[in-house]
Amino acid sequence: MNHVKTALAPGLWFVGVPIGTARDITLRALDVLASADVLVAEDSRSLRKLMDIHGVPLDGRRVEVLHDHTKQSVVDGLVKRAADQSVAYASEAGMPLIADPGFELARAARTAGIAVTCAPGPSAVVTALAIAGMATDAFHFAGFLPSAQAARRSALSALADIPATLVFYESPKRLGKMLADAAKVLGDDREVAVCRELTKRFEETRRGTLGELAESYASGTVKGEIVVLVSRSVAKAVNEKDIDDALRSALNDMSVRDAADFVAKSFDVPRRRVYQSALALAAGED
């Protein structure tokens, strides 16, 4: 028995649970699960199984369910109980609130002035970042993309120029289509890593370009939980002649300052650099 039953302060307690291997749970998470007055889970069966594995008794408590289709009245009831009881919520896997219905519960609790704290644990997002071999100094978690192709491509287009590693969750049934759309919208030469079944027995990470993996996953069946990481957008080299040509055109109708602002934004380059060129061009034409 690796848990300790203690008195928890009233409020909402989020509990990070494993994304695969049951032994990845923290001792503090087990303490909270053993001690909370009220247990809430995205999937009650998963939480009960996890507690059984680690010898955490229910002690007469039942696991209440909170999922995407839970009525607001249930959320409000949990918040009301958290005013004088400790309410512990756990996702089906990983950290609560990351692509998870617990967000509405957290927001309602904050609005009501209820204390919210967390016993942190594993996350598929950061686990994938740790093993994918891509830049981690800046990353953007985009969750699940839309299932319809047009909406999916539109969402990808909005993410195309973000200077950070892009992280997605994806359904195994849609993986091939998602990679094909990403290759078309983001460029088939962008690096990608597909991480599957993280921390589980059949964990797998495949790397390549979007073009390569889109072709690889175009046919065949994929199983398991999937995280897709796409390398950051790299700014294309800007030709000085193109900037000067754009400035000459803009200076026909704009002041030096406005022309510099317009061209700097158009080419996504520092304004100071463009302003100096604009001054030189304007002086040469006088």
mmCIF file of C-alpha atoms in Angstrom:
data_model
loop_
_atom_site.group_PDB
_atom_site.id
_atom_site.type_symbol
_atom_site.label_atom_id
_atom_site.label_comp_id
_atom_site.label_asym_id
_atom_site.label_seq_id
_atom_site.Cartn_x
_atom_site.Cartn_y
_atom_site.Cartn_z
ATOM 1 C CA MET A 1 0.000 0.000 0.000
ATOM 2 C CA ASN A 2 1.652 3.232 -1.218
ATOM 3 C CA HIS A 3 -0.969 5.784 -0.315
ATOM 4 C CA VAL A 4 -1.686 7.800 2.797
ATOM 5 C CA LYS A 5 -5.193 8.867 3.793
ATOM 6 C CA THR A 6 -5.149 12.440 5.055
ATOM 7 C CA ALA A 7 -7.615 15.259 5.608
ATOM 8 C CA LEU A 8 -7.972 17.276 2.418
ATOM 9 C CA ALA A 9 -9.125 20.885 2.443
ATOM 10 C CA PRO A 10 -12.486 21.568 0.782
ATOM 11 C CA GLY A 11 -12.258 22.489 -2.860
ATOM 12 C CA LEU A 12 -11.650 20.982 -6.279
ATOM 13 C CA TRP A 13 -8.670 18.660 -6.638
ATOM 14 C CA PHE A 14 -7.544 17.693 -10.129
ATOM 15 C CA VAL A 15 -5.600 14.434 -10.289
ATOM 16 C CA GLY A 16 -3.158 13.514 -13.027
ATOM 17 C CA VAL A 17 -3.376 9.804 -13.889
ATOM 18 C CA PRO A 18 -1.218 7.582 -16.159
ATOM 19 C CA ILE A 19 -1.545 7.721 -19.947
ATOM 20 C CA GLY A 20 -0.690 4.036 -20.145
ATOM 21 C CA THR A 21 1.533 2.299 -17.609
ATOM 22 C CA ALA A 22 -0.308 2.253 -14.265
ATOM 23 C CA ARG A 23 2.892 2.678 -12.236
ATOM 24 C CA ASP A 24 3.390 6.192 -13.646
ATOM 25 C CA ILE A 25 0.941 7.586 -11.098
ATOM 26 C CA THR A 26 2.417 9.778 -8.354
ATOM 27 C CA LEU A 27 2.213 9.037 -4.639
ATOM 28 C CA ARG A 28 0.470 12.366 -4.055
ATOM 29 C CA ALA A 29 -2.194 11.469 -6.630
ATOM 30 C CA LEU A 30 -2.839 8.211 -4.751
ATOM 31 C CA ASP A 31 -3.099 10.140 -1.481
ATOM 32 C CA VAL A 32 -5.711 12.471 -2.981
ATOM 33 C CA LEU A 33 -7.729 9.582 -4.427
ATOM 34 C CA ALA A 34 -7.643 7.819 -1.057
ATOM 35 C CA SER A 35 -8.629 10.923 0.903
ATOM 36 C CA ALA A 36 -11.143 12.904 -1.175
ATOM 37 C CA ASP A 37 -14.716 13.104 0.065
ATOM 38 C CA VAL A 38 -16.069 12.934 -3.495
ATOM 39 C CA LEU A 39 -14.567 11.101 -6.488
ATOM 40 C CA VAL A 40 -15.372 12.229 -10.045
ATOM 41 C CA ALA A 41 -14.025 10.756 -13.265
ATOM 42 C CA GLU A 42 -14.334 11.099 -17.015
ATOM 43 C CA ASP A 43 -14.552 7.283 -17.071
ATOM 44 C CA SER A 44 -15.570 5.701 -13.780
ATOM 45 C CA ARG A 45 -14.442 2.208 -14.792
ATOM 46 C CA SER A 46 -10.931 3.395 -15.638
ATOM 47 C CA LEU A 47 -10.555 5.185 -12.323
ATOM 48 C CA ARG A 48 -11.892 2.247 -10.290
ATOM 49 C CA LYS A 49 -9.483 -0.099 -12.091
ATOM 50 C CA LEU A 50 -6.551 2.222 -11.384
ATOM 51 C CA MET A 51 -7.505 2.459 -7.724
ATOM 52 C CA ASP A 52 -7.808 -1.356 -7.512
ATOM 53 C CA ILE A 53 -4.334 -1.792 -9.013
ATOM 54 C CA HIS A 54 -2.847 0.473 -6.355
ATOM 55 C CA GLY A 55 -4.946 -0.773 -3.471
ATOM 56 C CA VAL A 56 -6.873 2.452 -2.922
ATOM 57 C CA PRO A 57 -10.270 1.570 -1.395
ATOM 58 C CA LEU A 58 -13.499 3.325 -2.248
ATOM 59 C CA ASP A 59 -14.560 3.173 1.425
ATOM 60 C CA GLY A 60 -18.217 3.509 0.543
ATOM 61 C CA ARG A 61 -17.692 6.292 -1.989
ATOM 62 C CA ARG A 62 -19.037 5.968 -5.503
ATOM 63 C CA VAL A 63 -17.269 7.389 -8.543
ATOM 64 C CA GLU A 64 -19.415 10.035 -10.182
ATOM 65 C CA VAL A 65 -19.096 10.678 -13.915
ATOM 66 C CA LEU A 66 -18.280 13.918 -15.733
ATOM 67 C CA HIS A 67 -17.959 13.755 -19.512
ATOM 68 C CA ASP A 68 -18.575 15.895 -22.597
ATOM 69 C CA HIS A 69 -22.322 15.408 -22.418
ATOM 70 C CA THR A 70 -22.773 16.027 -18.701
ATOM 71 C CA LYS A 71 -25.548 18.487 -17.911
ATOM 72 C CA GLN A 72 -24.679 21.856 -16.394
ATOM 73 C CA SER A 73 -26.752 20.977 -13.343
ATOM 74 C CA VAL A 74 -24.290 18.172 -12.517
ATOM 75 C CA VAL A 75 -21.337 20.561 -12.821
ATOM 76 C CA ASP A 76 -23.097 23.119 -10.609
ATOM 77 C CA GLY A 77 -23.850 20.410 -8.037
ATOM 78 C CA LEU A 78 -20.204 19.354 -7.842
ATOM 79 C CA VAL A 79 -19.096 22.957 -7.406
ATOM 80 C CA LYS A 80 -21.619 23.443 -4.606
ATOM 81 C CA ARG A 81 -20.322 20.332 -2.825
ATOM 82 C CA ALA A 82 -16.718 21.528 -3.226
ATOM 83 C CA ALA A 83 -17.533 24.493 -1.002
ATOM 84 C CA ASP A 84 -17.338 22.257 2.075
ATOM 85 C CA GLN A 85 -16.004 18.931 0.753
ATOM 86 C CA SER A 86 -12.904 17.803 -1.114
ATOM 87 C CA VAL A 87 -13.884 16.853 -4.677
ATOM 88 C CA ALA A 88 -11.263 14.956 -6.721
ATOM 89 C CA TYR A 89 -11.578 14.762 -10.506
ATOM 90 C CA ALA A 90 -9.535 12.492 -12.815
ATOM 91 C CA SER A 91 -9.492 12.278 -16.607
ATOM 92 C CA GLU A 92 -9.681 8.945 -18.369
ATOM 93 C CA ALA A 93 -5.931 9.289 -18.929
ATOM 94 C CA GLY A 94 -3.281 11.955 -18.391
ATOM 95 C CA MET A 95 -3.646 15.443 -17.026
ATOM 96 C CA PRO A 96 -7.125 16.870 -16.449
ATOM 97 C CA LEU A 97 -8.256 19.749 -18.690
ATOM 98 C CA ILE A 98 -5.943 18.836 -21.607
ATOM 99 C CA ALA A 99 -8.565 18.137 -24.308
ATOM 100 C CA ASP A 100 -10.789 17.093 -21.413
ATOM 101 C CA PRO A 101 -14.304 17.837 -20.066
ATOM 102 C CA GLY A 102 -12.867 18.904 -16.719
ATOM 103 C CA PHE A 103 -12.405 22.395 -18.157
ATOM 104 C CA GLU A 104 -16.043 23.327 -17.564
ATOM 105 C CA LEU A 105 -15.806 22.126 -13.978
ATOM 106 C CA ALA A 106 -12.657 24.174 -13.393
ATOM 107 C CA ARG A 107 -14.202 27.298 -14.877
ATOM 108 C CA ALA A 108 -17.374 26.941 -12.833
ATOM 109 C CA ALA A 109 -15.358 26.427 -9.650
ATOM 110 C CA ARG A 110 -13.220 29.500 -10.286
ATOM 111 C CA THR A 111 -16.313 31.590 -10.993
ATOM 112 C CA ALA A 112 -17.817 30.446 -7.697
ATOM 113 C CA GLY A 113 -14.655 31.265 -5.767
ATOM 114 C CA ILE A 114 -13.914 27.625 -4.971
ATOM 115 C CA ALA A 115 -10.281 26.683 -4.329
ATOM 116 C CA VAL A 116 -8.772 24.672 -7.192
ATOM 117 C CA THR A 117 -5.537 22.719 -6.939
ATOM 118 C CA CYS A 118 -3.839 19.858 -8.755
ATOM 119 C CA ALA A 119 -1.810 16.726 -8.071
ATOM 120 C CA PRO A 120 0.052 16.731 -11.418
ATOM 121 C CA GLY A 121 0.962 13.676 -13.419
ATOM 122 C CA PRO A 122 1.737 12.367 -16.911
ATOM 123 C CA SER A 123 0.690 14.136 -20.095
ATOM 124 C CA ALA A 124 0.774 12.735 -23.613
ATOM 125 C CA VAL A 125 1.699 16.207 -24.906
ATOM 126 C CA VAL A 126 4.927 16.618 -22.950
ATOM 127 C CA THR A 127 5.788 12.912 -23.192
ATOM 128 C CA ALA A 128 5.632 13.117 -26.987
ATOM 129 C CA LEU A 129 7.704 16.309 -26.983
ATOM 130 C CA ALA A 130 10.338 14.584 -24.848
ATOM 131 C CA ILE A 131 10.884 11.729 -27.298
ATOM 132 C CA ALA A 132 10.097 13.243 -30.718
ATOM 133 C CA GLY A 133 13.404 15.063 -31.150
ATOM 134 C CA MET A 134 11.825 18.388 -32.131
ATOM 135 C CA ALA A 135 12.290 21.852 -30.678
ATOM 136 C CA THR A 136 10.657 22.209 -27.265
ATOM 137 C CA ASP A 137 11.521 25.829 -26.433
ATOM 138 C CA ALA A 138 8.196 26.798 -28.004
ATOM 139 C CA PHE A 139 5.267 24.535 -28.822
ATOM 140 C CA HIS A 140 1.591 25.004 -29.660
ATOM 141 C CA PHE A 141 -0.953 22.398 -28.571
ATOM 142 C CA ALA A 142 -3.843 22.366 -31.057
ATOM 143 C CA GLY A 143 -5.782 19.396 -29.666
ATOM 144 C CA PHE A 144 -7.987 17.498 -32.102
ATOM 145 C CA LEU A 145 -8.451 18.961 -35.570
ATOM 146 C CA PRO A 146 -11.967 19.034 -37.101
ATOM 147 C CA SER A 147 -13.082 15.787 -38.717
ATOM 148 C CA ALA A 148 -14.405 17.413 -41.916
ATOM 149 C CA GLN A 149 -11.699 17.966 -44.528
ATOM 150 C CA ALA A 150 -12.523 21.589 -45.367
ATOM 151 C CA ALA A 151 -12.617 22.614 -41.703
ATOM 152 C CA ARG A 152 -9.455 20.623 -40.992
ATOM 153 C CA ARG A 153 -7.543 22.328 -43.795
ATOM 154 C CA SER A 154 -8.778 25.719 -42.640
ATOM 155 C CA ALA A 155 -7.572 25.016 -39.093
ATOM 156 C CA LEU A 156 -4.175 23.865 -40.385
ATOM 157 C CA SER A 157 -3.856 26.985 -42.514
ATOM 158 C CA ALA A 158 -4.368 29.156 -39.431
ATOM 159 C CA LEU A 159 -1.507 27.292 -37.716
ATOM 160 C CA ALA A 160 0.903 27.283 -40.675
ATOM 161 C CA ASP A 161 3.094 30.228 -39.694
ATOM 162 C CA ILE A 162 3.275 29.689 -35.929
ATOM 163 C CA PRO A 163 7.019 29.603 -35.063
ATOM 164 C CA ALA A 164 6.655 26.642 -32.712
ATOM 165 C CA THR A 165 6.387 22.868 -32.785
ATOM 166 C CA LEU A 166 2.747 21.988 -33.442
ATOM 167 C CA VAL A 167 1.215 19.231 -31.298
ATOM 168 C CA PHE A 168 -2.042 17.458 -32.163
ATOM 169 C CA TYR A 169 -4.130 14.608 -30.818
ATOM 170 C CA GLU A 170 -5.570 12.453 -33.584
ATOM 171 C CA SER A 171 -7.918 9.537 -34.037
ATOM 172 C CA PRO A 172 -6.296 6.431 -35.572
ATOM 173 C CA LYS A 173 -9.142 6.346 -38.097
ATOM 174 C CA ARG A 174 -8.328 9.863 -39.340
ATOM 175 C CA LEU A 175 -4.533 9.818 -39.105
ATOM 176 C CA GLY A 176 -3.870 9.203 -42.803
ATOM 177 C CA LYS A 177 -6.271 11.942 -43.902
ATOM 178 C CA MET A 178 -4.921 14.380 -41.325
ATOM 179 C CA LEU A 179 -1.318 13.852 -42.482
ATOM 180 C CA ALA A 180 -2.320 14.218 -46.139
ATOM 181 C CA ASP A 181 -4.066 17.518 -45.423
ATOM 182 C CA ALA A 182 -1.145 18.723 -43.298
ATOM 183 C CA ALA A 183 1.279 17.919 -46.136
ATOM 184 C CA LYS A 184 -0.863 19.912 -48.570
ATOM 185 C CA VAL A 185 -1.388 22.909 -46.292
ATOM 186 C CA LEU A 186 1.863 23.063 -44.297
ATOM 187 C CA GLY A 187 4.204 21.659 -46.947
ATOM 188 C CA ASP A 188 5.217 18.065 -47.564
ATOM 189 C CA ASP A 189 8.811 18.783 -46.479
ATOM 190 C CA ARG A 190 7.911 19.759 -42.900
ATOM 191 C CA GLU A 191 9.237 17.233 -40.375
ATOM 192 C CA VAL A 192 6.676 15.199 -38.455
ATOM 193 C CA ALA A 193 6.647 12.609 -35.681
ATOM 194 C CA VAL A 194 3.756 10.246 -35.030
ATOM 195 C CA CYS A 195 3.807 8.948 -31.455
ATOM 196 C CA ARG A 196 1.491 6.034 -30.736
ATOM 197 C CA GLU A 197 0.557 4.222 -27.513
ATOM 198 C CA LEU A 198 2.937 6.240 -25.336
ATOM 199 C CA THR A 199 4.186 4.397 -22.212
ATOM 200 C CA LYS A 200 2.279 1.270 -23.259
ATOM 201 C CA ARG A 201 3.559 -2.111 -24.411
ATOM 202 C CA PHE A 202 3.414 -1.312 -28.133
ATOM 203 C CA GLU A 203 4.765 2.241 -27.925
ATOM 204 C CA GLU A 204 5.973 3.459 -31.303
ATOM 205 C CA THR A 205 7.359 6.697 -32.727
ATOM 206 C CA ARG A 206 7.778 7.198 -36.457
ATOM 207 C CA ARG A 207 9.579 10.217 -37.916
ATOM 208 C CA GLY A 208 9.903 11.634 -41.411
ATOM 209 C CA THR A 209 8.470 14.404 -43.557
ATOM 210 C CA LEU A 210 4.769 15.068 -43.841
ATOM 211 C CA GLY A 211 4.899 13.820 -47.406
ATOM 212 C CA GLU A 212 6.581 10.571 -46.417
ATOM 213 C CA LEU A 213 4.330 9.725 -43.478
ATOM 214 C CA ALA A 214 1.176 10.834 -45.286
ATOM 215 C CA GLU A 215 1.997 8.253 -47.937
ATOM 216 C CA SER A 216 2.925 5.652 -45.339
ATOM 217 C CA TYR A 217 -0.337 6.037 -43.404
ATOM 218 C CA ALA A 218 -2.548 6.440 -46.485
ATOM 219 C CA SER A 219 -3.577 2.808 -46.273
ATOM 220 C CA GLY A 220 -3.610 0.209 -43.529
ATOM 221 C CA THR A 221 -5.067 0.136 -40.051
ATOM 222 C CA VAL A 222 -3.620 2.059 -37.118
ATOM 223 C CA LYS A 223 -4.606 1.425 -33.516
ATOM 224 C CA GLY A 224 -4.111 3.216 -30.230
ATOM 225 C CA GLU A 225 -3.812 6.736 -28.846
ATOM 226 C CA ILE A 226 -1.885 9.060 -31.162
ATOM 227 C CA VAL A 227 0.034 12.332 -30.799
ATOM 228 C CA VAL A 228 1.296 14.065 -33.951
ATOM 229 C CA LEU A 229 4.083 16.666 -33.809
ATOM 230 C CA VAL A 230 4.974 18.905 -36.754
ATOM 231 C CA SER A 231 8.191 20.922 -36.855
ATOM 232 C CA ARG A 232 8.014 24.670 -36.481
ATOM 233 C CA SER A 233 7.500 27.052 -39.370
ATOM 234 C CA VAL A 234 10.780 28.335 -40.790
ATOM 235 C CA ALA A 235 10.745 31.835 -42.206
ATOM 236 C CA LYS A 236 11.721 31.875 -45.853
ATOM 237 C CA ALA A 237 14.718 33.909 -46.904
ATOM 238 C CA VAL A 238 13.672 37.334 -48.133
ATOM 239 C CA ASN A 239 15.289 38.709 -51.250
ATOM 240 C CA GLU A 240 16.513 42.296 -50.747
ATOM 241 C CA LYS A 241 15.559 43.144 -54.333
ATOM 242 C CA ASP A 242 11.975 42.074 -53.648
ATOM 243 C CA ILE A 243 11.847 44.386 -50.615
ATOM 244 C CA ASP A 244 13.289 47.307 -52.596
ATOM 245 C CA ASP A 245 10.844 46.731 -55.472
ATOM 246 C CA ALA A 246 7.937 46.640 -53.031
ATOM 247 C CA LEU A 247 9.170 49.829 -51.366
ATOM 248 C CA ARG A 248 9.476 51.673 -54.690
ATOM 249 C CA SER A 249 5.917 50.735 -55.524
ATOM 250 C CA ALA A 250 4.618 51.717 -52.079
ATOM 251 C CA LEU A 251 6.487 55.051 -52.091
ATOM 252 C CA ASN A 252 4.470 56.138 -55.116
ATOM 253 C CA ASP A 253 1.394 56.458 -52.917
ATOM 254 C CA MET A 254 2.649 56.434 -49.323
ATOM 255 C CA SER A 255 4.949 58.318 -47.006
ATOM 256 C CA VAL A 256 8.294 56.755 -46.092
ATOM 257 C CA ARG A 257 6.932 55.743 -42.710
ATOM 258 C CA ASP A 258 3.736 54.170 -44.072
ATOM 259 C CA ALA A 259 5.585 52.423 -46.892
ATOM 260 C CA ALA A 260 8.076 50.938 -44.431
ATOM 261 C CA ASP A 261 5.259 49.737 -42.170
ATOM 262 C CA PHE A 262 3.367 48.186 -45.076
ATOM 263 C CA VAL A 263 6.354 46.366 -46.592
ATOM 264 C CA ALA A 264 7.711 45.164 -43.231
ATOM 265 C CA LYS A 265 4.378 43.551 -42.412
ATOM 266 C CA SER A 266 4.037 42.112 -45.916
ATOM 267 C CA PHE A 267 7.424 40.367 -45.761
ATOM 268 C CA ASP A 268 7.368 39.719 -42.003
ATOM 269 C CA VAL A 269 10.753 41.365 -41.474
ATOM 270 C CA PRO A 270 11.946 43.913 -38.880
ATOM 271 C CA ARG A 271 10.575 47.393 -39.563
ATOM 272 C CA ARG A 272 13.857 49.121 -38.727
ATOM 273 C CA ARG A 273 15.626 47.309 -41.536
ATOM 274 C CA VAL A 274 12.917 48.239 -44.054
ATOM 275 C CA TYR A 275 12.681 51.844 -42.846
ATOM 276 C CA GLN A 276 16.385 52.425 -43.495
ATOM 277 C CA SER A 277 15.980 51.104 -47.026
ATOM 278 C CA ALA A 278 12.926 53.286 -47.568
ATOM 279 C CA LEU A 279 14.847 56.382 -46.449
ATOM 280 C CA ALA A 280 17.684 55.570 -48.847
ATOM 281 C CA LEU A 281 15.311 55.006 -51.763
ATOM 282 C CA ALA A 282 13.387 58.207 -51.039
ATOM 283 C CA ALA A 283 16.610 60.234 -50.823
ATOM 284 C CA GLY A 284 17.879 58.793 -54.112
ATOM 285 C CA GLU A 285 14.712 59.777 -55.923
ATOM 286 C CA ASP A 286 14.719 63.378 -54.700
#
